[in-house]
Amino acid sequence: MTSWQEKAKAKRESVLALIPEEWRIQNPPSIEEQVDVTGSYIHQFLTDREIDITETTADDIVKKTVSGQWSAVEVAKAFCHRAALAHQLLHCLHEIFFSAAIVDAEALDDYYAKHQKPIGPLHGLPISLKDQFHVKGVETHMGYVGWIGTFEGKTGTGKERNFESEMVRELRNSGAVLYCKTSVPHTLMSGETVNNIIGYTLNPKNRHLASGGSSGGEGALIGLRGSPVGFGTDIGGSIRIPAAFNGLYGIRPSTGRMPYEGMANSMDGQNSILSVVGPLATSVPSLRLVMKALLAQKPWLHDPLVNEIPWRYEQEREILELTGAIGDASKAGKLTFAVFRHDGLVKPMPPVRRAIDMVAKAMKDLGHEVIEWTPPPHSALLEIAMKTWVLDAGTDVRTAFGLSGEPMSKQVSVYESLEHQFSASEISALNVELRSLKKAYLDYWTNTSKITSTGRPVDAVIAPVAPFPAARRERYNYYGYTLFTNLLDYTSVVVPVTNVDKSVDKVDEPYDFISDTDKGVWESYDPEVYDGAHVSVQLVGRRLQEEKMLAIAEYVGKALGKEKA
Amino acid sequence: MTSWQEKAKAKRESVLALIPEEWRIQNPPSIEEQVDVTGSYIHQFLTDREIDITETTADDIVKKTVSGQWSAVEVAKAFCHRAALAHQLLHCLHEIFFSAAIVDAEALDDYYAKHQKPIGPLHGLPISLKDQFHVKGVETHMGYVGWIGTFEGKTGTGKERNFESEMVRELRNSGAVLYCKTSVPHTLMSGETVNNIIGYTLNPKNRHLASGGSSGGEGALIGLRGSPVGFGTDIGGSIRIPAAFNGLYGIRPSTGRMPYEGMANSMDGQNSILSVVGPLATSVPSLRLVMKALLAQKPWLHDPLVNEIPWRYEQEREILELTGAIGDASKAGKLTFAVFRHDGLVKPMPPVRRAIDMVAKAMKDLGHEVIEWTPPPHSALLEIAMKTWVLDAGTDVRTAFGLSGEPMSKQVSVYESLEHQFSASEISALNVELRSLKKAYLDYWTNTSKITSTGRPVDAVIAPVAPFPAARRERYNYYGYTLFTNLLDYTSVVVPVTNVDKSVDKVDEPYDFISDTDKGVWESYDPEVYDGAHVSVQLVGRRLQEEKMLAIAEYVGKALGKEKA
């Protein structure tokens, strides 16, 4: 019997072995030696052409590939190379399948040569996938040593290395090139990405900080431009946290919008708060591109939980008209933003507060209305989440750990010692309570139409993603700012705003801390450690407002100079 | 302490006492004396004008009321009168509030007189509501003696007789006149409507038969034209069964389409299979009218579980074009229907099989394609439903019965002796299994595009609603034909087709019965008893295809001569 350590090591080394010799970094620097591995540091390993390709946004890449200006193979190789570098510096990949990607890219180029047209709207676009997606030829271990060599912990299913998630099929149909799967924390229930196979995924901008989680591999990889766009999942912030920590755009769609069918998951079948799948990328048009491409595949014909809602340009148009981007500019109206500064439970760090202010000011300066967001208390919502994560007393995740005997990381140790399985009656009571809180929150939102100057309810809430720009290692102690949107099933788009500036973002004087968590966040802020880190906000909309919120996010991004004008 | 019998009697009599003296039926006939109370029987109690009004469909009623041709008061009074008669003959009402309705109707007439326009699209339309809706001024006992004088079994909530469900607000906003709440079986989990307060709700066309359930009061009331349109709910067939048994149209929308917010329910918070709310009426345009009116109220701003999907005319238009109703008739295409004759578990009675054949033939004769429906076995789906109904081991419903000490009716006695509460892990496993069955079914449906001549997946499945045209008392022994659509969350519209004809619908020779249930259905069929009973089918579409399925149902109804041409 091989020990879990040996299995983990063998897996880790087998993935590293897939990196071609010429892409290996000899004697990689320690964190202290090289805190920030973005920009000029990573450029030293790349050709100018590779830099050019990998620093192009997904929406611009497809403009080149669908018109035949760039070959799919060249694009794929450039991203494979940069992803390989990223993994060596950040530990962000679970699976590498560069060879298969090149074969797929060649087929796309052949198709293009033959037909003089792209195979689909994502023709030749490399896309990275969180290690919950099943892809033929590789496995899905989701951070569990015991899942190595199995299909979701089971053997003899016939699906091992031989089954693809529904979205994978749709991405391939659209012309995407798949080449790697990215790291996750075991259990998926952490804002830091750590497991016993790849270790800890670092933040490329500041390797003292977490890349976020649970889609932390996506965040790190795209943050270092080893991928132009990738898919993560979000049940408590897992798309938005890594997007925010790495200066990226990311969207948490509402449930029923994007196909989750056939993906691995933790605590699958827990129906009180559903995990959703969505993209992270370096521009809003990139997010829109992949979402539109997927909806064009009519996922509702293949995933029973996807609503038959095609891409709704009307939602987008409304925002474009209101902001004067299209239509008669003289008739443009305004948007109403609400600012959520503090949830009354944990105070955001100085740079996060500054980012919120920057967005609010930018919108005000452009003539939009900005009001304060004082919703029903979030505490009751958060209590429901805390219960929902442990409905099965950790049975599902402990079973996964038990397969190999590996230990849980500190980040998810809550699952170590639970005993009480919730009963059907208890779960029903929880669901009823959650519904009543949703109703109260929706009423609050709807009733803002009485105080806005537009006569509409608030268009978007500007809110922190976390109390910190990024978490320090083992210090991710509060999820409230992302969780509330999962509980409410609201649409949320993360927008990068600025970077920590130690000369501006001074430590707050000690204050009357609300709780130990609040104090812990305050203690965790150190301008020297955080200097340069990305700072982001989320723009929250109501349920199923993906098109509208992307349009607003793009507008805000442009105003901040973070999006192409 | 009053006994439950006394409380039930007092409640029953208090409702009867609200019927004006001049509307009382002296010495109502026994069932044997008057089996069918529709048509000429009920007409003897009504004026010609009242008959004219009450036998007009909802869509035609509003044409008169929104144009000022009929006053809201006159229409309301006519339906109050007929509803009062219906209740005396069928036991179909839980609450009567005719006086409030007349006051509301007067206010509508005043509004019309003053503004010369209707207050909304349902101006002056009487609408009946299943006794799960909360309406100010009356209570909601849902068939439980212990709920009398309470708010959902609780006292001191401040909501007693003082709270309205969200849809009630929206109906009032649209101009509807509310005047009665209709009977349900206690627990809501029965296709027969029986409780210890109003007794057993009879089928107006054939009082030997059930009116259906759980929206059985709606079925009976609208069946006797004591209401033009009403709302029921459906978790296992509870809208479609009473619609079918009473020769009505009824739609089970998919979850998230119509607002359920603020309604009473059984086993509230059970999230594996959700109950939905939807209308029953005497024409498809009536169903469409009320659904469009509700969606125009933007229920997604007030009910957190309603999807932001306005009425989609595109879905309707597609069917209208394909059937040549609009557009260039020479370019009209065809529809593909699939016929579901037998689920392999319980054989439908002869008249039900005849109705299915009639619809299939009518569509074929009109040039449409008709193929056979041979989906994945329904047995696995039905097993999940059987588990889902008892997740909490009957705790919720037994608590309700326990409030008064009243006994359960035989129809719901399954809840008497359950012990095992499902755990979170067990519920999760059930949810995962259900999702996999949904996926398999959807794949089957989607793949029919490979065998249809249209190249589209099947447009509608023609299926039985139950193995019988209507159940005989205490003989509702099989729910499989309605349940599968609840499990799959598919859209389904019931269409009345014909009536049992004892000279045509002969008893089947005994055969090799599949099960005791199958045998029980065979034994239950007696042409003498069933003669004249309504026979209906359901047209099943995929999720969220309400507009499309209503268009198809109207088309089929017209072809059968059951809808205005």
Short mmCIF file of N, CA, C and O in Angstrom, two decimals, chain A residues 166 261-263 267-272 299-309 312 315 391-393 395-396 421-429 431-432 435-436 438-439 442-443 446 457 488 542-545, chain B residues 166 261-263 267-272 299-309 312 315 391-393 395-396 421-429 431-432 435-436 438-439 442-443 446 457 488 542-545:
data_model
loop_
_atom_site.label_atom_id
_atom_site.label_comp_id
_atom_site.label_asym_id
_atom_site.label_seq_id
_atom_site.Cartn_x
_atom_site.Cartn_y
_atom_site.Cartn_z
N GLU A 166 -20.42 18.52 -19.54
CA GLU A 166 -21.23 19.12 -20.61
C GLU A 166 -20.59 20.40 -21.16
O GLU A 166 -20.51 20.62 -22.36
N GLU A 261 -23.61 20.71 -15.52
CA GLU A 261 -23.84 19.28 -15.72
C GLU A 261 -22.53 18.50 -15.91
O GLU A 261 -21.67 18.89 -16.69
N GLY A 262 -22.43 17.39 -15.16
CA GLY A 262 -21.30 16.49 -15.35
C GLY A 262 -20.00 16.97 -14.77
O GLY A 262 -18.93 16.51 -15.17
N MET A 263 -20.05 17.90 -13.82
CA MET A 263 -18.82 18.34 -13.16
C MET A 263 -18.74 17.68 -11.78
O MET A 263 -19.75 17.36 -11.17
N MET A 267 -19.97 17.87 -1.72
CA MET A 267 -21.31 17.87 -1.12
C MET A 267 -22.38 17.99 -2.19
O MET A 267 -23.35 18.73 -2.05
N ASP A 268 -22.15 17.26 -3.27
CA ASP A 268 -23.09 17.31 -4.40
C ASP A 268 -24.47 16.87 -3.92
O ASP A 268 -24.60 15.93 -3.15
N GLY A 269 -25.48 17.57 -4.39
CA GLY A 269 -26.86 17.25 -4.01
C GLY A 269 -27.36 18.13 -2.88
O GLY A 269 -28.54 18.09 -2.55
N GLN A 270 -26.49 18.91 -2.28
CA GLN A 270 -26.93 19.91 -1.31
C GLN A 270 -27.63 20.98 -2.13
O GLN A 270 -27.01 21.62 -2.98
N ASN A 271 -28.93 21.16 -1.90
CA ASN A 271 -29.73 22.01 -2.79
C ASN A 271 -30.14 23.35 -2.17
O ASN A 271 -30.94 24.06 -2.76
N SER A 272 -29.64 23.68 -1.01
CA SER A 272 -30.06 24.93 -0.38
C SER A 272 -29.34 26.13 -0.99
O SER A 272 -29.94 27.17 -1.25
N PRO A 299 -27.43 25.35 -24.00
CA PRO A 299 -27.13 24.38 -22.94
C PRO A 299 -28.37 23.78 -22.29
O PRO A 299 -28.32 22.70 -21.72
N TRP A 300 -29.51 24.47 -22.40
CA TRP A 300 -30.74 23.95 -21.78
C TRP A 300 -31.23 22.68 -22.47
O TRP A 300 -32.09 21.99 -21.93
N LEU A 301 -30.68 22.38 -23.63
CA LEU A 301 -31.03 21.11 -24.28
C LEU A 301 -30.18 19.96 -23.76
O LEU A 301 -30.42 18.80 -24.11
N HIS A 302 -29.19 20.29 -22.92
CA HIS A 302 -28.25 19.25 -22.48
C HIS A 302 -28.02 19.25 -20.98
O HIS A 302 -27.45 18.31 -20.44
N ASP A 303 -28.40 20.31 -20.32
CA ASP A 303 -28.27 20.38 -18.86
C ASP A 303 -29.64 20.71 -18.29
O ASP A 303 -30.18 21.79 -18.52
N PRO A 304 -30.23 19.77 -17.56
CA PRO A 304 -31.61 19.97 -17.11
C PRO A 304 -31.79 21.13 -16.14
O PRO A 304 -32.92 21.54 -15.90
N LEU A 305 -30.70 21.66 -15.60
CA LEU A 305 -30.85 22.76 -14.65
C LEU A 305 -30.61 24.13 -15.28
O LEU A 305 -30.70 25.15 -14.59
N VAL A 306 -30.29 24.17 -16.55
CA VAL A 306 -30.07 25.47 -17.21
C VAL A 306 -31.41 26.00 -17.73
O VAL A 306 -32.16 25.29 -18.38
N ASN A 307 -31.69 27.24 -17.40
CA ASN A 307 -32.91 27.88 -17.88
C ASN A 307 -32.78 28.23 -19.36
O ASN A 307 -31.71 28.64 -19.80
N GLU A 308 -33.88 28.12 -20.06
CA GLU A 308 -33.88 28.49 -21.48
C GLU A 308 -33.92 30.01 -21.59
O GLU A 308 -34.96 30.61 -21.86
N ILE A 309 -32.78 30.62 -21.34
CA ILE A 309 -32.67 32.08 -21.45
C ILE A 309 -31.47 32.36 -22.35
O ILE A 309 -30.33 32.33 -21.90
N ARG A 312 -29.45 37.95 -23.72
CA ARG A 312 -30.48 39.00 -23.85
C ARG A 312 -29.81 40.34 -24.10
O ARG A 312 -29.39 41.03 -23.16
N GLN A 315 -31.01 43.67 -22.24
CA GLN A 315 -30.46 44.09 -20.94
C GLN A 315 -29.22 44.94 -21.14
O GLN A 315 -29.02 45.94 -20.45
N LEU A 391 -24.37 20.71 6.66
CA LEU A 391 -25.62 19.94 6.76
C LEU A 391 -25.34 18.46 6.96
O LEU A 391 -26.00 17.79 7.74
N ASP A 392 -24.35 17.95 6.23
CA ASP A 392 -24.08 16.50 6.30
C ASP A 392 -22.97 16.19 7.31
O ASP A 392 -22.42 15.09 7.28
N ALA A 393 -22.70 17.16 8.18
CA ALA A 393 -21.68 16.97 9.21
C ALA A 393 -20.32 16.60 8.61
O ALA A 393 -19.52 15.89 9.24
N THR A 395 -19.72 14.64 6.18
CA THR A 395 -19.64 13.24 5.73
C THR A 395 -19.00 13.13 4.34
O THR A 395 -18.11 12.30 4.13
N ASP A 396 -19.46 13.96 3.43
CA ASP A 396 -18.97 13.87 2.06
C ASP A 396 -17.46 14.13 1.99
O ASP A 396 -16.71 13.34 1.41
N GLN A 421 -25.75 15.45 11.71
CA GLN A 421 -26.36 15.53 10.38
C GLN A 421 -27.71 16.22 10.53
O GLN A 421 -28.52 15.83 11.37
N PHE A 422 -27.95 17.20 9.70
CA PHE A 422 -29.27 17.85 9.72
C PHE A 422 -30.32 16.86 9.20
O PHE A 422 -30.06 16.08 8.28
N SER A 423 -31.50 16.93 9.78
CA SER A 423 -32.61 16.09 9.33
C SER A 423 -33.41 16.83 8.26
O SER A 423 -33.24 18.04 8.07
N ALA A 424 -34.30 16.10 7.60
CA ALA A 424 -35.14 16.71 6.57
C ALA A 424 -35.92 17.89 7.14
O ALA A 424 -36.01 18.94 6.51
N SER A 425 -36.46 17.75 8.32
CA SER A 425 -37.23 18.84 8.93
C SER A 425 -36.34 20.06 9.19
O SER A 425 -36.74 21.20 8.96
N GLU A 426 -35.14 19.80 9.66
CA GLU A 426 -34.22 20.92 9.92
C GLU A 426 -33.81 21.62 8.64
O GLU A 426 -33.70 22.84 8.59
N ILE A 427 -33.58 20.84 7.60
CA ILE A 427 -33.21 21.44 6.32
C ILE A 427 -34.36 22.26 5.76
O ILE A 427 -34.18 23.37 5.24
N SER A 428 -35.57 21.73 5.87
CA SER A 428 -36.74 22.48 5.39
C SER A 428 -36.86 23.81 6.13
O SER A 428 -37.12 24.84 5.51
N ALA A 429 -36.68 23.77 7.42
CA ALA A 429 -36.79 25.01 8.21
C ALA A 429 -35.74 26.02 7.75
O ALA A 429 -36.01 27.22 7.63
N ASN A 431 -34.42 26.17 4.76
CA ASN A 431 -34.81 26.67 3.43
C ASN A 431 -35.91 27.73 3.53
O ASN A 431 -35.90 28.71 2.78
N VAL A 432 -36.83 27.52 4.44
CA VAL A 432 -37.91 28.50 4.61
C VAL A 432 -37.34 29.80 5.15
O VAL A 432 -37.70 30.89 4.68
N ARG A 435 -35.54 31.62 2.39
CA ARG A 435 -36.47 32.24 1.45
C ARG A 435 -37.03 33.54 2.03
O ARG A 435 -37.19 34.54 1.33
N SER A 436 -37.31 33.53 3.32
CA SER A 436 -37.87 34.75 3.92
C SER A 436 -36.84 35.88 3.95
O SER A 436 -37.17 37.05 3.77
N LYS A 438 -34.45 36.16 1.70
CA LYS A 438 -34.36 36.60 0.31
C LYS A 438 -35.48 37.59 -0.01
O LYS A 438 -35.28 38.58 -0.71
N LYS A 439 -36.64 37.27 0.49
CA LYS A 439 -37.80 38.14 0.25
C LYS A 439 -37.55 39.52 0.86
O LYS A 439 -37.79 40.56 0.21
N LEU A 442 -34.96 41.37 -1.21
CA LEU A 442 -35.51 41.79 -2.50
C LEU A 442 -36.44 42.99 -2.31
O LEU A 442 -36.42 43.94 -3.11
N ASP A 443 -37.24 42.94 -1.26
CA ASP A 443 -38.13 44.08 -0.98
C ASP A 443 -37.33 45.35 -0.76
O ASP A 443 -37.69 46.42 -1.25
N THR A 446 -36.05 46.41 -4.22
CA THR A 446 -37.13 46.92 -5.08
C THR A 446 -37.61 48.29 -4.62
O THR A 446 -37.88 49.19 -5.42
N PRO A 457 -35.25 50.77 -9.38
CA PRO A 457 -34.46 50.27 -8.25
C PRO A 457 -32.98 50.45 -8.58
O PRO A 457 -32.61 50.61 -9.75
N LEU A 488 -28.35 34.94 -1.80
CA LEU A 488 -29.45 35.62 -2.48
C LEU A 488 -29.54 35.24 -3.96
O LEU A 488 -30.49 35.61 -4.63
N ARG A 542 -29.32 42.12 -9.29
CA ARG A 542 -30.28 41.12 -8.86
C ARG A 542 -30.10 39.81 -9.62
O ARG A 542 -29.19 39.68 -10.44
N ARG A 543 -30.99 38.87 -9.36
CA ARG A 543 -30.89 37.55 -9.99
C ARG A 543 -31.00 37.67 -11.51
O ARG A 543 -31.76 38.47 -12.03
N LEU A 544 -30.24 36.86 -12.19
CA LEU A 544 -30.36 36.71 -13.65
C LEU A 544 -30.19 38.02 -14.40
O LEU A 544 -30.88 38.30 -15.37
N GLN A 545 -29.25 38.83 -13.94
CA GLN A 545 -28.97 40.08 -14.67
C GLN A 545 -27.55 40.07 -15.23
O GLN A 545 -26.84 41.08 -15.17
N GLU B 166 -48.32 37.24 -2.22
CA GLU B 166 -47.83 38.14 -3.26
C GLU B 166 -48.72 38.12 -4.50
O GLU B 166 -49.04 39.17 -5.07
N GLU B 261 -44.76 33.18 -3.61
CA GLU B 261 -44.38 33.87 -2.38
C GLU B 261 -45.58 34.14 -1.46
O GLU B 261 -46.62 34.63 -1.92
N GLY B 262 -45.40 33.81 -0.19
CA GLY B 262 -46.41 34.15 0.80
C GLY B 262 -47.63 33.26 0.78
O GLY B 262 -48.69 33.66 1.29
N MET B 263 -47.52 32.07 0.20
CA MET B 263 -48.64 31.13 0.25
C MET B 263 -48.38 30.07 1.30
O MET B 263 -47.24 29.73 1.60
N MET B 267 -45.30 20.78 4.01
CA MET B 267 -43.89 20.42 3.96
C MET B 267 -43.07 21.53 3.31
O MET B 267 -42.19 21.27 2.48
N ASP B 268 -43.40 22.74 3.69
CA ASP B 268 -42.70 23.90 3.12
C ASP B 268 -41.21 23.79 3.40
O ASP B 268 -40.81 23.42 4.51
N GLY B 269 -40.40 24.12 2.42
CA GLY B 269 -38.95 24.06 2.58
C GLY B 269 -38.36 22.78 2.01
O GLY B 269 -37.15 22.65 1.92
N GLN B 270 -39.22 21.84 1.63
CA GLN B 270 -38.74 20.66 0.93
C GLN B 270 -38.35 21.15 -0.47
O GLN B 270 -39.19 21.65 -1.20
N ASN B 271 -37.07 21.05 -0.79
CA ASN B 271 -36.57 21.70 -2.01
C ASN B 271 -36.23 20.75 -3.15
O ASN B 271 -35.67 21.15 -4.15
N SER B 272 -36.55 19.47 -3.00
CA SER B 272 -36.18 18.52 -4.06
C SER B 272 -37.15 18.58 -5.23
O SER B 272 -36.75 18.54 -6.39
N PRO B 299 -43.25 40.03 -11.29
CA PRO B 299 -43.22 39.32 -9.99
C PRO B 299 -41.80 39.09 -9.47
O PRO B 299 -41.60 38.92 -8.27
N TRP B 300 -40.82 39.10 -10.37
CA TRP B 300 -39.43 38.88 -9.93
C TRP B 300 -38.92 40.02 -9.05
O TRP B 300 -37.89 39.86 -8.39
N LEU B 301 -39.63 41.12 -9.03
CA LEU B 301 -39.24 42.20 -8.11
C LEU B 301 -39.82 41.99 -6.71
O LEU B 301 -39.51 42.75 -5.79
N HIS B 302 -40.67 40.98 -6.57
CA HIS B 302 -41.35 40.78 -5.29
C HIS B 302 -41.30 39.35 -4.78
O HIS B 302 -41.62 39.10 -3.63
N ASP B 303 -40.94 38.43 -5.64
CA ASP B 303 -40.81 37.03 -5.23
C ASP B 303 -39.41 36.58 -5.61
O ASP B 303 -39.07 36.51 -6.79
N PRO B 304 -38.57 36.29 -4.62
CA PRO B 304 -37.16 35.99 -4.92
C PRO B 304 -36.96 34.72 -5.74
O PRO B 304 -35.87 34.51 -6.27
N LEU B 305 -38.00 33.88 -5.86
CA LEU B 305 -37.81 32.64 -6.61
C LEU B 305 -38.35 32.72 -8.04
O LEU B 305 -38.28 31.76 -8.79
N VAL B 306 -38.90 33.87 -8.41
CA VAL B 306 -39.41 34.01 -9.78
C VAL B 306 -38.28 34.50 -10.70
O VAL B 306 -37.58 35.45 -10.37
N ASN B 307 -38.13 33.80 -11.81
CA ASN B 307 -37.11 34.20 -12.79
C ASN B 307 -37.56 35.45 -13.55
O ASN B 307 -38.73 35.59 -13.85
N GLU B 308 -36.60 36.30 -13.86
CA GLU B 308 -36.92 37.49 -14.65
C GLU B 308 -37.10 37.08 -16.11
O GLU B 308 -36.21 37.27 -16.94
N ILE B 309 -38.25 36.49 -16.39
CA ILE B 309 -38.58 36.08 -17.76
C ILE B 309 -39.95 36.66 -18.08
O ILE B 309 -40.97 36.11 -17.67
N ARG B 312 -42.93 35.76 -23.31
CA ARG B 312 -42.11 35.67 -24.52
C ARG B 312 -42.99 35.37 -25.73
O ARG B 312 -43.31 34.21 -26.00
N GLN B 315 -41.91 32.67 -28.47
CA GLN B 315 -42.25 31.24 -28.36
C GLN B 315 -43.61 30.97 -28.98
O GLN B 315 -43.82 29.97 -29.66
N LEU B 391 -39.83 12.63 3.15
CA LEU B 391 -38.49 12.96 3.66
C LEU B 391 -38.52 13.24 5.16
O LEU B 391 -37.65 12.82 5.90
N ASP B 392 -39.55 13.96 5.59
CA ASP B 392 -39.61 14.35 7.00
C ASP B 392 -40.44 13.37 7.82
O ASP B 392 -40.84 13.67 8.94
N ALA B 393 -40.69 12.20 7.25
CA ALA B 393 -41.46 11.16 7.95
C ALA B 393 -42.84 11.67 8.37
O ALA B 393 -43.40 11.22 9.36
N THR B 395 -43.62 14.50 9.55
CA THR B 395 -43.60 15.38 10.72
C THR B 395 -44.46 16.63 10.51
O THR B 395 -45.27 16.99 11.38
N ASP B 396 -44.30 17.25 9.36
CA ASP B 396 -45.04 18.50 9.11
C ASP B 396 -46.55 18.27 9.14
O ASP B 396 -47.27 18.97 9.84
N GLN B 421 -36.83 9.88 9.35
CA GLN B 421 -36.49 11.18 8.76
C GLN B 421 -35.24 10.99 7.91
O GLN B 421 -34.23 10.46 8.39
N PHE B 422 -35.29 11.46 6.69
CA PHE B 422 -34.10 11.41 5.85
C PHE B 422 -33.04 12.36 6.41
O PHE B 422 -33.35 13.44 6.90
N SER B 423 -31.79 11.96 6.30
CA SER B 423 -30.68 12.82 6.73
C SER B 423 -30.21 13.67 5.56
O SER B 423 -30.57 13.42 4.40
N ALA B 424 -29.38 14.65 5.86
CA ALA B 424 -28.83 15.51 4.80
C ALA B 424 -28.13 14.68 3.74
O ALA B 424 -28.31 14.92 2.54
N SER B 425 -27.35 13.70 4.14
CA SER B 425 -26.64 12.87 3.16
C SER B 425 -27.62 12.11 2.29
O SER B 425 -27.44 11.99 1.07
N GLU B 426 -28.68 11.59 2.89
CA GLU B 426 -29.66 10.84 2.10
C GLU B 426 -30.41 11.75 1.12
O GLU B 426 -30.69 11.36 -0.01
N ILE B 427 -30.71 12.94 1.58
CA ILE B 427 -31.40 13.88 0.69
C ILE B 427 -30.48 14.29 -0.47
O ILE B 427 -30.91 14.37 -1.62
N SER B 428 -29.22 14.52 -0.16
CA SER B 428 -28.27 14.86 -1.23
C SER B 428 -28.19 13.75 -2.26
O SER B 428 -28.20 14.01 -3.47
N ALA B 429 -28.12 12.53 -1.80
CA ALA B 429 -28.04 11.40 -2.73
C ALA B 429 -29.28 11.35 -3.62
O ALA B 429 -29.20 11.08 -4.82
N ASN B 431 -31.15 13.91 -4.44
CA ASN B 431 -31.08 15.02 -5.38
C ASN B 431 -30.14 14.72 -6.54
O ASN B 431 -30.41 15.09 -7.69
N VAL B 432 -29.03 14.08 -6.24
CA VAL B 432 -28.08 13.73 -7.30
C VAL B 432 -28.72 12.72 -8.25
O VAL B 432 -28.61 12.83 -9.48
N ARG B 435 -31.23 14.41 -10.45
CA ARG B 435 -30.59 15.20 -11.51
C ARG B 435 -30.11 14.30 -12.64
O ARG B 435 -30.23 14.64 -13.82
N SER B 436 -29.58 13.14 -12.29
CA SER B 436 -29.09 12.25 -13.34
C SER B 436 -30.25 11.71 -14.18
O SER B 436 -30.11 11.54 -15.39
N LYS B 438 -33.04 13.37 -14.70
CA LYS B 438 -33.44 14.52 -15.52
C LYS B 438 -32.56 14.63 -16.76
O LYS B 438 -33.02 14.93 -17.86
N LYS B 439 -31.28 14.43 -16.53
CA LYS B 439 -30.32 14.51 -17.64
C LYS B 439 -30.63 13.44 -18.68
O LYS B 439 -30.66 13.72 -19.89
N LEU B 442 -33.78 14.39 -20.56
CA LEU B 442 -33.54 15.53 -21.45
C LEU B 442 -32.76 15.07 -22.68
O LEU B 442 -33.06 15.48 -23.81
N ASP B 443 -31.78 14.22 -22.46
CA ASP B 443 -31.01 13.70 -23.60
C ASP B 443 -31.93 12.95 -24.56
O ASP B 443 -31.82 13.11 -25.79
N THR B 446 -33.96 15.65 -26.39
CA THR B 446 -33.14 16.42 -27.33
C THR B 446 -32.78 15.58 -28.56
O THR B 446 -32.79 16.06 -29.69
N PRO B 457 -36.30 18.87 -31.91
CA PRO B 457 -36.79 17.88 -30.93
C PRO B 457 -38.32 17.91 -30.93
O PRO B 457 -38.93 18.90 -31.35
N LEU B 488 -39.46 16.23 -13.49
CA LEU B 488 -38.61 16.78 -14.55
C LEU B 488 -38.75 18.30 -14.67
O LEU B 488 -38.01 18.94 -15.40
N ARG B 542 -40.91 20.92 -22.69
CA ARG B 542 -39.74 20.98 -21.81
C ARG B 542 -39.90 22.11 -20.79
O ARG B 542 -40.90 22.79 -20.75
N ARG B 543 -38.85 22.29 -20.00
CA ARG B 543 -38.88 23.33 -18.96
C ARG B 543 -39.09 24.71 -19.57
O ARG B 543 -38.54 25.02 -20.62
N LEU B 544 -39.84 25.53 -18.87
CA LEU B 544 -39.97 26.95 -19.21
C LEU B 544 -40.46 27.17 -20.63
O LEU B 544 -40.00 28.08 -21.32
N GLN B 545 -41.41 26.35 -21.06
CA GLN B 545 -41.98 26.56 -22.40
C GLN B 545 -43.47 26.89 -22.29
O GLN B 545 -44.28 26.39 -23.07
#
